[in-house]
Amino acid sequence: MIQAKWIDQALFEPAFINGNWLVHSVFQHSFNLQDPRQDQLICVSKQAARVPKGMILAADDYAALATGLVAGTTLLVQQRVIHFPHHRLSFQKAAKFTTTVPAGTVPFDRELFWSTLQNVTEKTGIQEAVSATIRSNHPFYDAIDQLCTPSFKEQRQAVAYLVGRGIGLTPTGDDMLVGHLLARRVMGQEDTRLVAYLQRRLLTVNDLTTDVSKHYLLHALTGAFNQSALSLTRCTDSAAFYQVIKEILAIGHTSGADFLSGFARSIDQFQNNRNEEFIWQNEWSSL
């Protein structure tokens, strides 16, 4: 029997003990399984990246399971053992990792982050350098700015513009939106109305975006992100920021860059909003 090395601790929830999972998609380094309700993906990979609902296997074990595996195959799950056509995979005793960011303001050195970001020349999905994020007037960033306002009308317009916009497994607009949602956690700017609206849209509107992107968006709405994104919130010096940003930029074709730009633009907007509120309060108190 093949043993998983690492899994997201969320997979120890009762919902994943037994059932029938569907093979959703198969790639070179990972494949995705889907739960019976078809509203969650479980990502099985030979790579070390720790993602929400992720499971990491040794390379040889991954190859044994993935060989000949095709989308649409139904797999029986019994007591956290997945029955593949020619093998069984147990995740009962796997080491656990977490992908969640606690709610509330997270200690984060914005100045160090900005200084590191200024040297990032990699391009986003809109073909602009990440370092230009704060200065850009591109419509994608206008939408991020709208998301940072308290206006629910503007937030809905931003969601309509961003979700599903772009190409690839995780479109640019979605990756930027995931970055925005992490920024809300870091800055203590959680918005339950926006979260509820986005969840409802993702779960009730068909073909709003790709299944893979929907998976990451739904998890981001609950505060769950991949390990590199979590590491970004824990950096305490420029060397750490440089290393984590390098890891994030390696995700997908432009997914990492898009995530970073959405995160950075949102951090900047929330900070500007705080500064404006502080100035307004001081002016009001002096009257």
PDB file of C-alpha atoms in Angstrom:
ATOM      1  CA  MET A   1       0.000   0.000   0.000  1.00  0.00           C
ATOM      2  CA  ILE A   2       1.261   3.471  -0.893  1.00  0.00           C
ATOM      3  CA  GLN A   3       1.468   5.985   1.946  1.00  0.00           C
ATOM      4  CA  ALA A   4       1.018   9.723   1.505  1.00  0.00           C
ATOM      5  CA  LYS A   5       3.932  11.716   2.958  1.00  0.00           C
ATOM      6  CA  TRP A   6       2.132  14.967   3.759  1.00  0.00           C
ATOM      7  CA  ILE A   7      -1.473  16.150   3.657  1.00  0.00           C
ATOM      8  CA  ASP A   8      -3.411  19.282   4.483  1.00  0.00           C
ATOM      9  CA  GLN A   9      -4.859  18.689   7.953  1.00  0.00           C
ATOM     10  CA  ALA A  10      -8.270  19.641   6.530  1.00  0.00           C
ATOM     11  CA  LEU A  11      -8.351  16.197   4.886  1.00  0.00           C
ATOM     12  CA  PHE A  12      -8.697  14.646   8.338  1.00  0.00           C
ATOM     13  CA  GLU A  13     -12.206  16.067   8.562  1.00  0.00           C
ATOM     14  CA  PRO A  14     -14.988  13.415   8.712  1.00  0.00           C
ATOM     15  CA  ALA A  15     -16.194  14.267   5.198  1.00  0.00           C
ATOM     16  CA  PHE A  16     -13.060  12.688   3.727  1.00  0.00           C
ATOM     17  CA  ILE A  17     -13.063   9.353   5.595  1.00  0.00           C
ATOM     18  CA  ASN A  18     -15.305   7.473   3.169  1.00  0.00           C
ATOM     19  CA  GLY A  19     -16.978   8.082  -0.167  1.00  0.00           C
ATOM     20  CA  ASN A  20     -16.531   7.968  -3.911  1.00  0.00           C
ATOM     21  CA  TRP A  21     -14.137  10.467  -5.453  1.00  0.00           C
ATOM     22  CA  LEU A  22     -13.881  11.301  -9.132  1.00  0.00           C
ATOM     23  CA  VAL A  23     -10.623  11.803 -11.022  1.00  0.00           C
ATOM     24  CA  HIS A  24     -11.096  15.376 -12.223  1.00  0.00           C
ATOM     25  CA  SER A  25      -7.876  16.050 -14.159  1.00  0.00           C
ATOM     26  CA  VAL A  26      -4.401  14.569 -14.608  1.00  0.00           C
ATOM     27  CA  PHE A  27      -1.206  16.564 -15.257  1.00  0.00           C
ATOM     28  CA  GLN A  28       2.516  15.819 -15.358  1.00  0.00           C
ATOM     29  CA  HIS A  29       3.237  16.627 -11.721  1.00  0.00           C
ATOM     30  CA  SER A  30      -0.200  16.368 -10.113  1.00  0.00           C
ATOM     31  CA  PHE A  31      -3.737  15.113 -10.497  1.00  0.00           C
ATOM     32  CA  ASN A  32      -6.962  16.374  -8.979  1.00  0.00           C
ATOM     33  CA  LEU A  33      -9.709  14.355  -7.349  1.00  0.00           C
ATOM     34  CA  GLN A  34     -13.208  15.697  -6.787  1.00  0.00           C
ATOM     35  CA  ASP A  35     -15.514  14.998  -3.869  1.00  0.00           C
ATOM     36  CA  PRO A  36     -19.021  13.533  -4.460  1.00  0.00           C
ATOM     37  CA  ARG A  37     -20.687  16.967  -4.337  1.00  0.00           C
ATOM     38  CA  GLN A  38     -18.194  18.179  -6.944  1.00  0.00           C
ATOM     39  CA  ASP A  39     -17.544  21.434  -5.090  1.00  0.00           C
ATOM     40  CA  GLN A  40     -14.033  20.621  -3.814  1.00  0.00           C
ATOM     41  CA  LEU A  41     -10.802  19.368  -5.334  1.00  0.00           C
ATOM     42  CA  ILE A  42      -8.133  17.267  -3.656  1.00  0.00           C
ATOM     43  CA  CYS A  43      -4.728  17.918  -5.235  1.00  0.00           C
ATOM     44  CA  VAL A  44      -2.348  14.923  -5.253  1.00  0.00           C
ATOM     45  CA  SER A  45       1.208  15.848  -6.230  1.00  0.00           C
ATOM     46  CA  LYS A  46       4.821  14.686  -6.245  1.00  0.00           C
ATOM     47  CA  GLN A  47       5.972  18.270  -5.751  1.00  0.00           C
ATOM     48  CA  ALA A  48       6.640  19.733  -2.327  1.00  0.00           C
ATOM     49  CA  ALA A  49       4.169  22.616  -2.741  1.00  0.00           C
ATOM     50  CA  ARG A  50       1.664  22.573   0.109  1.00  0.00           C
ATOM     51  CA  VAL A  51      -1.741  23.712  -1.106  1.00  0.00           C
ATOM     52  CA  PRO A  52      -5.275  23.681   0.362  1.00  0.00           C
ATOM     53  CA  LYS A  53      -6.668  20.122   0.343  1.00  0.00           C
ATOM     54  CA  GLY A  54      -3.266  18.983  -0.905  1.00  0.00           C
ATOM     55  CA  MET A  55      -1.591  15.586  -0.624  1.00  0.00           C
ATOM     56  CA  ILE A  56       2.131  15.046  -1.300  1.00  0.00           C
ATOM     57  CA  LEU A  57       3.584  11.697  -2.414  1.00  0.00           C
ATOM     58  CA  ALA A  58       7.061  10.362  -3.117  1.00  0.00           C
ATOM     59  CA  ALA A  59       7.893  10.702  -6.834  1.00  0.00           C
ATOM     60  CA  ASP A  60       7.896   6.928  -7.474  1.00  0.00           C
ATOM     61  CA  ASP A  61       4.589   6.487  -5.653  1.00  0.00           C
ATOM     62  CA  TYR A  62       3.042   9.323  -7.637  1.00  0.00           C
ATOM     63  CA  ALA A  63       4.198   7.751 -10.905  1.00  0.00           C
ATOM     64  CA  ALA A  64       2.673   4.401  -9.924  1.00  0.00           C
ATOM     65  CA  LEU A  65      -0.725   6.010  -9.263  1.00  0.00           C
ATOM     66  CA  ALA A  66      -0.756   8.457 -12.170  1.00  0.00           C
ATOM     67  CA  THR A  67       0.279   6.014 -14.891  1.00  0.00           C
ATOM     68  CA  GLY A  68      -2.800   5.209 -16.949  1.00  0.00           C
ATOM     69  CA  LEU A  69      -5.077   7.286 -14.706  1.00  0.00           C
ATOM     70  CA  VAL A  70      -7.778   9.072 -16.703  1.00  0.00           C
ATOM     71  CA  ALA A  71     -10.261  11.800 -15.876  1.00  0.00           C
ATOM     72  CA  GLY A  72     -13.732  10.518 -15.068  1.00  0.00           C
ATOM     73  CA  THR A  73     -12.580   7.429 -13.148  1.00  0.00           C
ATOM     74  CA  THR A  74     -14.464   6.855  -9.882  1.00  0.00           C
ATOM     75  CA  LEU A  75     -12.337   5.897  -6.868  1.00  0.00           C
ATOM     76  CA  LEU A  76     -13.662   4.300  -3.691  1.00  0.00           C
ATOM     77  CA  VAL A  77     -12.463   5.813  -0.399  1.00  0.00           C
ATOM     78  CA  GLN A  78     -12.689   3.686   2.768  1.00  0.00           C
ATOM     79  CA  GLN A  79     -11.226   4.754   6.110  1.00  0.00           C
ATOM     80  CA  ARG A  80      -8.909   7.254   4.403  1.00  0.00           C
ATOM     81  CA  VAL A  81      -7.666   4.666   1.918  1.00  0.00           C
ATOM     82  CA  ILE A  82      -8.217   5.504  -1.775  1.00  0.00           C
ATOM     83  CA  HIS A  83      -8.631   2.509  -4.066  1.00  0.00           C
ATOM     84  CA  PHE A  84      -6.998   3.178  -7.444  1.00  0.00           C
ATOM     85  CA  PRO A  85      -7.291   0.708 -10.360  1.00  0.00           C
ATOM     86  CA  HIS A  86      -3.985  -1.011  -9.498  1.00  0.00           C
ATOM     87  CA  HIS A  87      -2.931   0.425  -6.137  1.00  0.00           C
ATOM     88  CA  ARG A  88      -4.227   1.700  -2.823  1.00  0.00           C
ATOM     89  CA  LEU A  89      -3.234   5.023  -1.294  1.00  0.00           C
ATOM     90  CA  SER A  90      -3.521   5.603   2.442  1.00  0.00           C
ATOM     91  CA  PHE A  91      -3.445   9.074   3.988  1.00  0.00           C
ATOM     92  CA  GLN A  92      -4.335   7.865   7.479  1.00  0.00           C
ATOM     93  CA  LYS A  93      -0.834   8.319   8.932  1.00  0.00           C
ATOM     94  CA  ALA A  94       0.527  11.125   6.765  1.00  0.00           C
ATOM     95  CA  ALA A  95       2.245  14.088   8.380  1.00  0.00           C
ATOM     96  CA  LYS A  96      -0.034  17.125   8.512  1.00  0.00           C
ATOM     97  CA  PHE A  97       0.459  20.713   7.403  1.00  0.00           C
ATOM     98  CA  THR A  98      -1.818  23.729   7.716  1.00  0.00           C
ATOM     99  CA  THR A  99      -2.820  26.191   5.011  1.00  0.00           C
ATOM    100  CA  THR A 100      -4.850  28.673   7.039  1.00  0.00           C
ATOM    101  CA  VAL A 101      -4.125  32.260   8.046  1.00  0.00           C
ATOM    102  CA  PRO A 102      -5.737  33.349  11.326  1.00  0.00           C
ATOM    103  CA  ALA A 103      -8.323  36.102  11.068  1.00  0.00           C
ATOM    104  CA  GLY A 104      -7.291  39.556  12.232  1.00  0.00           C
ATOM    105  CA  THR A 105      -4.286  41.747  11.536  1.00  0.00           C
ATOM    106  CA  VAL A 106      -1.126  39.722  10.849  1.00  0.00           C
ATOM    107  CA  PRO A 107       2.316  41.210  11.719  1.00  0.00           C
ATOM    108  CA  PHE A 108       3.724  42.225   8.339  1.00  0.00           C
ATOM    109  CA  ASP A 109       6.624  44.508   7.425  1.00  0.00           C
ATOM    110  CA  ARG A 110       5.227  46.479   4.497  1.00  0.00           C
ATOM    111  CA  GLU A 111       8.364  48.590   3.990  1.00  0.00           C
ATOM    112  CA  LEU A 112      10.589  45.541   3.561  1.00  0.00           C
ATOM    113  CA  PHE A 113       8.012  44.016   1.241  1.00  0.00           C
ATOM    114  CA  TRP A 114       7.872  47.159  -0.944  1.00  0.00           C
ATOM    115  CA  SER A 115      11.654  47.455  -1.155  1.00  0.00           C
ATOM    116  CA  THR A 116      11.945  43.826  -2.292  1.00  0.00           C
ATOM    117  CA  LEU A 117       9.052  44.130  -4.733  1.00  0.00           C
ATOM    118  CA  GLN A 118      10.700  47.059  -6.552  1.00  0.00           C
ATOM    119  CA  ASN A 119      13.255  44.615  -7.974  1.00  0.00           C
ATOM    120  CA  VAL A 120      10.724  42.119  -9.338  1.00  0.00           C
ATOM    121  CA  THR A 121      10.781  42.480 -13.129  1.00  0.00           C
ATOM    122  CA  GLU A 122       8.788  39.338 -13.934  1.00  0.00           C
ATOM    123  CA  LYS A 123       5.643  40.018 -15.960  1.00  0.00           C
ATOM    124  CA  THR A 124       2.075  39.429 -14.844  1.00  0.00           C
ATOM    125  CA  GLY A 125      -0.670  38.036 -17.062  1.00  0.00           C
ATOM    126  CA  ILE A 126      -1.343  41.576 -18.300  1.00  0.00           C
ATOM    127  CA  GLN A 127       2.302  41.837 -19.405  1.00  0.00           C
ATOM    128  CA  GLU A 128       3.327  44.456 -16.863  1.00  0.00           C
ATOM    129  CA  ALA A 129       6.188  44.024 -14.410  1.00  0.00           C
ATOM    130  CA  VAL A 130       5.189  43.191 -10.846  1.00  0.00           C
ATOM    131  CA  SER A 131       7.274  46.180  -9.726  1.00  0.00           C
ATOM    132  CA  ALA A 132       4.851  48.472 -11.615  1.00  0.00           C
ATOM    133  CA  THR A 133       1.827  47.226  -9.679  1.00  0.00           C
ATOM    134  CA  ILE A 134       1.352  50.271  -7.444  1.00  0.00           C
ATOM    135  CA  ARG A 135       1.710  52.805 -10.291  1.00  0.00           C
ATOM    136  CA  SER A 136      -0.340  51.002 -12.939  1.00  0.00           C
ATOM    137  CA  ASN A 137      -3.648  52.323 -14.273  1.00  0.00           C
ATOM    138  CA  HIS A 138      -4.621  49.023 -15.897  1.00  0.00           C
ATOM    139  CA  PRO A 139      -8.327  48.042 -15.555  1.00  0.00           C
ATOM    140  CA  PHE A 140      -7.345  44.938 -13.557  1.00  0.00           C
ATOM    141  CA  TYR A 141      -5.882  47.179 -10.861  1.00  0.00           C
ATOM    142  CA  ASP A 142      -8.852  49.528 -11.045  1.00  0.00           C
ATOM    143  CA  ALA A 143     -10.961  46.493 -10.145  1.00  0.00           C
ATOM    144  CA  ILE A 144      -8.670  45.662  -7.210  1.00  0.00           C
ATOM    145  CA  ASP A 145      -9.039  49.261  -6.020  1.00  0.00           C
ATOM    146  CA  GLN A 146     -12.824  48.875  -6.197  1.00  0.00           C
ATOM    147  CA  LEU A 147     -12.612  45.739  -4.064  1.00  0.00           C
ATOM    148  CA  CYS A 148     -10.788  47.732  -1.398  1.00  0.00           C
ATOM    149  CA  THR A 149     -13.630  50.245  -1.036  1.00  0.00           C
ATOM    150  CA  PRO A 150     -16.521  49.762   1.423  1.00  0.00           C
ATOM    151  CA  SER A 151     -19.007  50.145  -1.452  1.00  0.00           C
ATOM    152  CA  PHE A 152     -20.762  46.833  -2.062  1.00  0.00           C
ATOM    153  CA  LYS A 153     -21.836  48.051  -5.506  1.00  0.00           C
ATOM    154  CA  GLU A 154     -18.233  48.688  -6.518  1.00  0.00           C
ATOM    155  CA  GLN A 155     -17.126  45.374  -5.026  1.00  0.00           C
ATOM    156  CA  ARG A 156     -19.717  43.511  -7.105  1.00  0.00           C
ATOM    157  CA  GLN A 157     -18.558  45.316 -10.241  1.00  0.00           C
ATOM    158  CA  ALA A 158     -14.978  44.330  -9.445  1.00  0.00           C
ATOM    159  CA  VAL A 159     -15.933  40.690  -8.931  1.00  0.00           C
ATOM    160  CA  ALA A 160     -17.773  40.678 -12.261  1.00  0.00           C
ATOM    161  CA  TYR A 161     -14.670  42.037 -13.975  1.00  0.00           C
ATOM    162  CA  LEU A 162     -12.028  39.864 -12.314  1.00  0.00           C
ATOM    163  CA  VAL A 163     -13.475  36.367 -11.844  1.00  0.00           C
ATOM    164  CA  GLY A 164     -12.594  34.107 -14.755  1.00  0.00           C
ATOM    165  CA  ARG A 165     -10.844  36.877 -16.707  1.00  0.00           C
ATOM    166  CA  GLY A 166      -7.636  35.676 -18.321  1.00  0.00           C
ATOM    167  CA  ILE A 167      -6.284  32.411 -19.666  1.00  0.00           C
ATOM    168  CA  GLY A 168      -4.959  29.191 -18.142  1.00  0.00           C
ATOM    169  CA  LEU A 169      -6.000  26.935 -15.272  1.00  0.00           C
ATOM    170  CA  THR A 170      -6.115  29.923 -12.931  1.00  0.00           C
ATOM    171  CA  PRO A 171      -6.951  33.127 -14.863  1.00  0.00           C
ATOM    172  CA  THR A 172      -5.133  36.363 -14.036  1.00  0.00           C
ATOM    173  CA  GLY A 173      -8.180  37.984 -12.443  1.00  0.00           C
ATOM    174  CA  ASP A 174      -8.671  35.027 -10.110  1.00  0.00           C
ATOM    175  CA  ASP A 175      -5.025  34.961  -9.024  1.00  0.00           C
ATOM    176  CA  MET A 176      -5.156  38.686  -8.282  1.00  0.00           C
ATOM    177  CA  LEU A 177      -8.341  38.128  -6.303  1.00  0.00           C
ATOM    178  CA  VAL A 178      -6.663  35.424  -4.190  1.00  0.00           C
ATOM    179  CA  GLY A 179      -3.871  37.914  -3.469  1.00  0.00           C
ATOM    180  CA  HIS A 180      -6.483  40.494  -2.483  1.00  0.00           C
ATOM    181  CA  LEU A 181      -8.115  38.057  -0.063  1.00  0.00           C
ATOM    182  CA  LEU A 182      -4.775  37.350   1.638  1.00  0.00           C
ATOM    183  CA  ALA A 183      -4.177  41.104   1.929  1.00  0.00           C
ATOM    184  CA  ARG A 184      -7.504  41.442   3.738  1.00  0.00           C
ATOM    185  CA  ARG A 185      -6.300  38.887   6.290  1.00  0.00           C
ATOM    186  CA  VAL A 186      -2.948  40.617   6.719  1.00  0.00           C
ATOM    187  CA  MET A 187      -4.512  44.059   7.137  1.00  0.00           C
ATOM    188  CA  GLY A 188      -7.428  42.964   9.315  1.00  0.00           C
ATOM    189  CA  GLN A 189      -9.917  43.998   6.619  1.00  0.00           C
ATOM    190  CA  GLU A 190     -12.176  40.930   6.501  1.00  0.00           C
ATOM    191  CA  ASP A 191     -15.503  41.654   4.813  1.00  0.00           C
ATOM    192  CA  THR A 192     -18.177  39.032   5.547  1.00  0.00           C
ATOM    193  CA  ARG A 193     -20.594  40.489   3.002  1.00  0.00           C
ATOM    194  CA  LEU A 194     -18.033  40.280   0.193  1.00  0.00           C
ATOM    195  CA  VAL A 195     -17.055  36.748   1.239  1.00  0.00           C
ATOM    196  CA  ALA A 196     -20.676  35.580   1.269  1.00  0.00           C
ATOM    197  CA  TYR A 197     -21.325  37.165  -2.125  1.00  0.00           C
ATOM    198  CA  LEU A 198     -18.270  35.578  -3.732  1.00  0.00           C
ATOM    199  CA  GLN A 199     -19.014  32.165  -2.241  1.00  0.00           C
ATOM    200  CA  ARG A 200     -22.568  32.289  -3.512  1.00  0.00           C
ATOM    201  CA  ARG A 201     -21.436  33.310  -6.999  1.00  0.00           C
ATOM    202  CA  LEU A 202     -18.815  30.576  -7.198  1.00  0.00           C
ATOM    203  CA  LEU A 203     -21.161  27.847  -5.960  1.00  0.00           C
ATOM    204  CA  THR A 204     -24.291  28.774  -7.914  1.00  0.00           C
ATOM    205  CA  VAL A 205     -23.135  30.223 -11.249  1.00  0.00           C
ATOM    206  CA  ASN A 206     -21.951  27.606 -13.734  1.00  0.00           C
ATOM    207  CA  ASP A 207     -18.764  28.147 -15.735  1.00  0.00           C
ATOM    208  CA  LEU A 208     -17.865  31.334 -13.881  1.00  0.00           C
ATOM    209  CA  THR A 209     -14.227  30.224 -13.961  1.00  0.00           C
ATOM    210  CA  THR A 210     -12.202  27.005 -14.143  1.00  0.00           C
ATOM    211  CA  ASP A 211     -12.726  24.264 -11.555  1.00  0.00           C
ATOM    212  CA  VAL A 212      -9.109  24.549 -10.394  1.00  0.00           C
ATOM    213  CA  SER A 213      -9.358  28.310  -9.956  1.00  0.00           C
ATOM    214  CA  LYS A 214     -12.714  27.960  -8.213  1.00  0.00           C
ATOM    215  CA  HIS A 215     -11.046  25.567  -5.753  1.00  0.00           C
ATOM    216  CA  TYR A 216      -8.372  28.087  -4.753  1.00  0.00           C
ATOM    217  CA  LEU A 217     -10.825  30.990  -4.591  1.00  0.00           C
ATOM    218  CA  LEU A 218     -13.213  29.105  -2.308  1.00  0.00           C
ATOM    219  CA  HIS A 219     -10.363  28.191   0.014  1.00  0.00           C
ATOM    220  CA  ALA A 220      -8.995  31.737   0.028  1.00  0.00           C
ATOM    221  CA  LEU A 221     -12.435  32.919   1.133  1.00  0.00           C
ATOM    222  CA  THR A 222     -12.056  30.745   4.242  1.00  0.00           C
ATOM    223  CA  GLY A 223      -8.486  31.907   4.898  1.00  0.00           C
ATOM    224  CA  ALA A 224      -6.692  28.928   3.326  1.00  0.00           C
ATOM    225  CA  PHE A 225      -3.769  29.570   0.959  1.00  0.00           C
ATOM    226  CA  ASN A 226      -0.770  27.694  -0.387  1.00  0.00           C
ATOM    227  CA  GLN A 227       2.320  27.489   1.796  1.00  0.00           C
ATOM    228  CA  SER A 228       4.315  30.074  -0.160  1.00  0.00           C
ATOM    229  CA  ALA A 229       1.552  32.632   0.306  1.00  0.00           C
ATOM    230  CA  LEU A 230       1.482  31.891   4.029  1.00  0.00           C
ATOM    231  CA  SER A 231       5.261  32.273   4.209  1.00  0.00           C
ATOM    232  CA  LEU A 232       4.914  35.755   2.716  1.00  0.00           C
ATOM    233  CA  THR A 233       3.063  36.863   5.843  1.00  0.00           C
ATOM    234  CA  ARG A 234       5.859  35.607   8.133  1.00  0.00           C
ATOM    235  CA  CYS A 235       8.940  37.234   6.596  1.00  0.00           C
ATOM    236  CA  THR A 236      11.021  39.351   8.962  1.00  0.00           C
ATOM    237  CA  ASP A 237      13.951  40.412   6.752  1.00  0.00           C
ATOM    238  CA  SER A 238      14.668  41.237   3.114  1.00  0.00           C
ATOM    239  CA  ALA A 239      16.419  37.910   2.455  1.00  0.00           C
ATOM    240  CA  ALA A 240      13.317  36.010   3.560  1.00  0.00           C
ATOM    241  CA  PHE A 241      11.066  38.201   1.406  1.00  0.00           C
ATOM    242  CA  TYR A 242      13.350  37.660  -1.592  1.00  0.00           C
ATOM    243  CA  GLN A 243      13.282  33.877  -1.192  1.00  0.00           C
ATOM    244  CA  VAL A 244       9.512  33.644  -0.700  1.00  0.00           C
ATOM    245  CA  ILE A 245       8.767  35.988  -3.604  1.00  0.00           C
ATOM    246  CA  LYS A 246      11.070  33.864  -5.769  1.00  0.00           C
ATOM    247  CA  GLU A 247       9.080  30.753  -4.796  1.00  0.00           C
ATOM    248  CA  ILE A 248       5.765  32.466  -5.520  1.00  0.00           C
ATOM    249  CA  LEU A 249       6.941  33.667  -8.940  1.00  0.00           C
ATOM    250  CA  ALA A 250       7.743  30.052  -9.861  1.00  0.00           C
ATOM    251  CA  ILE A 251       4.051  29.091  -9.524  1.00  0.00           C
ATOM    252  CA  GLY A 252       2.450  28.524 -12.918  1.00  0.00           C
ATOM    253  CA  HIS A 253       3.175  30.661 -15.978  1.00  0.00           C
ATOM    254  CA  THR A 254       2.123  34.010 -14.477  1.00  0.00           C
ATOM    255  CA  SER A 255      -0.049  32.826 -11.570  1.00  0.00           C
ATOM    256  CA  GLY A 256       2.517  33.700  -8.919  1.00  0.00           C
ATOM    257  CA  ALA A 257       3.148  37.142 -10.398  1.00  0.00           C
ATOM    258  CA  ASP A 258      -0.599  37.797 -10.669  1.00  0.00           C
ATOM    259  CA  PHE A 259      -1.120  36.748  -7.052  1.00  0.00           C
ATOM    260  CA  LEU A 260       1.703  39.036  -5.889  1.00  0.00           C
ATOM    261  CA  SER A 261       0.350  42.002  -7.827  1.00  0.00           C
ATOM    262  CA  GLY A 262      -3.162  41.562  -6.415  1.00  0.00           C
ATOM    263  CA  PHE A 263      -1.726  41.254  -2.917  1.00  0.00           C
ATOM    264  CA  ALA A 264       0.577  44.270  -3.264  1.00  0.00           C
ATOM    265  CA  ARG A 265      -2.033  46.562  -4.816  1.00  0.00           C
ATOM    266  CA  SER A 266      -4.515  45.671  -2.077  1.00  0.00           C
ATOM    267  CA  ILE A 267      -1.991  46.229   0.733  1.00  0.00           C
ATOM    268  CA  ASP A 268      -1.217  49.644  -0.748  1.00  0.00           C
ATOM    269  CA  GLN A 269      -4.892  50.588  -1.083  1.00  0.00           C
ATOM    270  CA  PHE A 270      -5.799  49.506   2.439  1.00  0.00           C
ATOM    271  CA  GLN A 271      -2.849  51.459   3.834  1.00  0.00           C
ATOM    272  CA  ASN A 272      -3.854  54.557   1.848  1.00  0.00           C
ATOM    273  CA  ASN A 273      -7.401  54.219   3.162  1.00  0.00           C
ATOM    274  CA  ARG A 274      -6.057  54.069   6.726  1.00  0.00           C
ATOM    275  CA  ASN A 275      -3.885  57.137   6.176  1.00  0.00           C
ATOM    276  CA  GLU A 276      -6.811  59.104   4.745  1.00  0.00           C
ATOM    277  CA  GLU A 277      -9.013  58.100   7.671  1.00  0.00           C
ATOM    278  CA  PHE A 278      -6.293  59.154  10.131  1.00  0.00           C
ATOM    279  CA  ILE A 279      -5.939  62.563   8.439  1.00  0.00           C
ATOM    280  CA  TRP A 280      -9.717  63.047   8.407  1.00  0.00           C
ATOM    281  CA  GLN A 281      -9.979  62.165  12.103  1.00  0.00           C
ATOM    282  CA  ASN A 282      -7.206  64.624  12.997  1.00  0.00           C
ATOM    283  CA  GLU A 283      -8.830  67.393  10.968  1.00  0.00           C
ATOM    284  CA  TRP A 284     -12.208  66.702  12.552  1.00  0.00           C
ATOM    285  CA  SER A 285     -10.806  66.683  16.093  1.00  0.00           C
ATOM    286  CA  SER A 286      -9.090  70.033  15.510  1.00  0.00           C
ATOM    287  CA  LEU A 287     -12.370  71.799  14.655  1.00  0.00           C
TER     288      LEU A 287
END
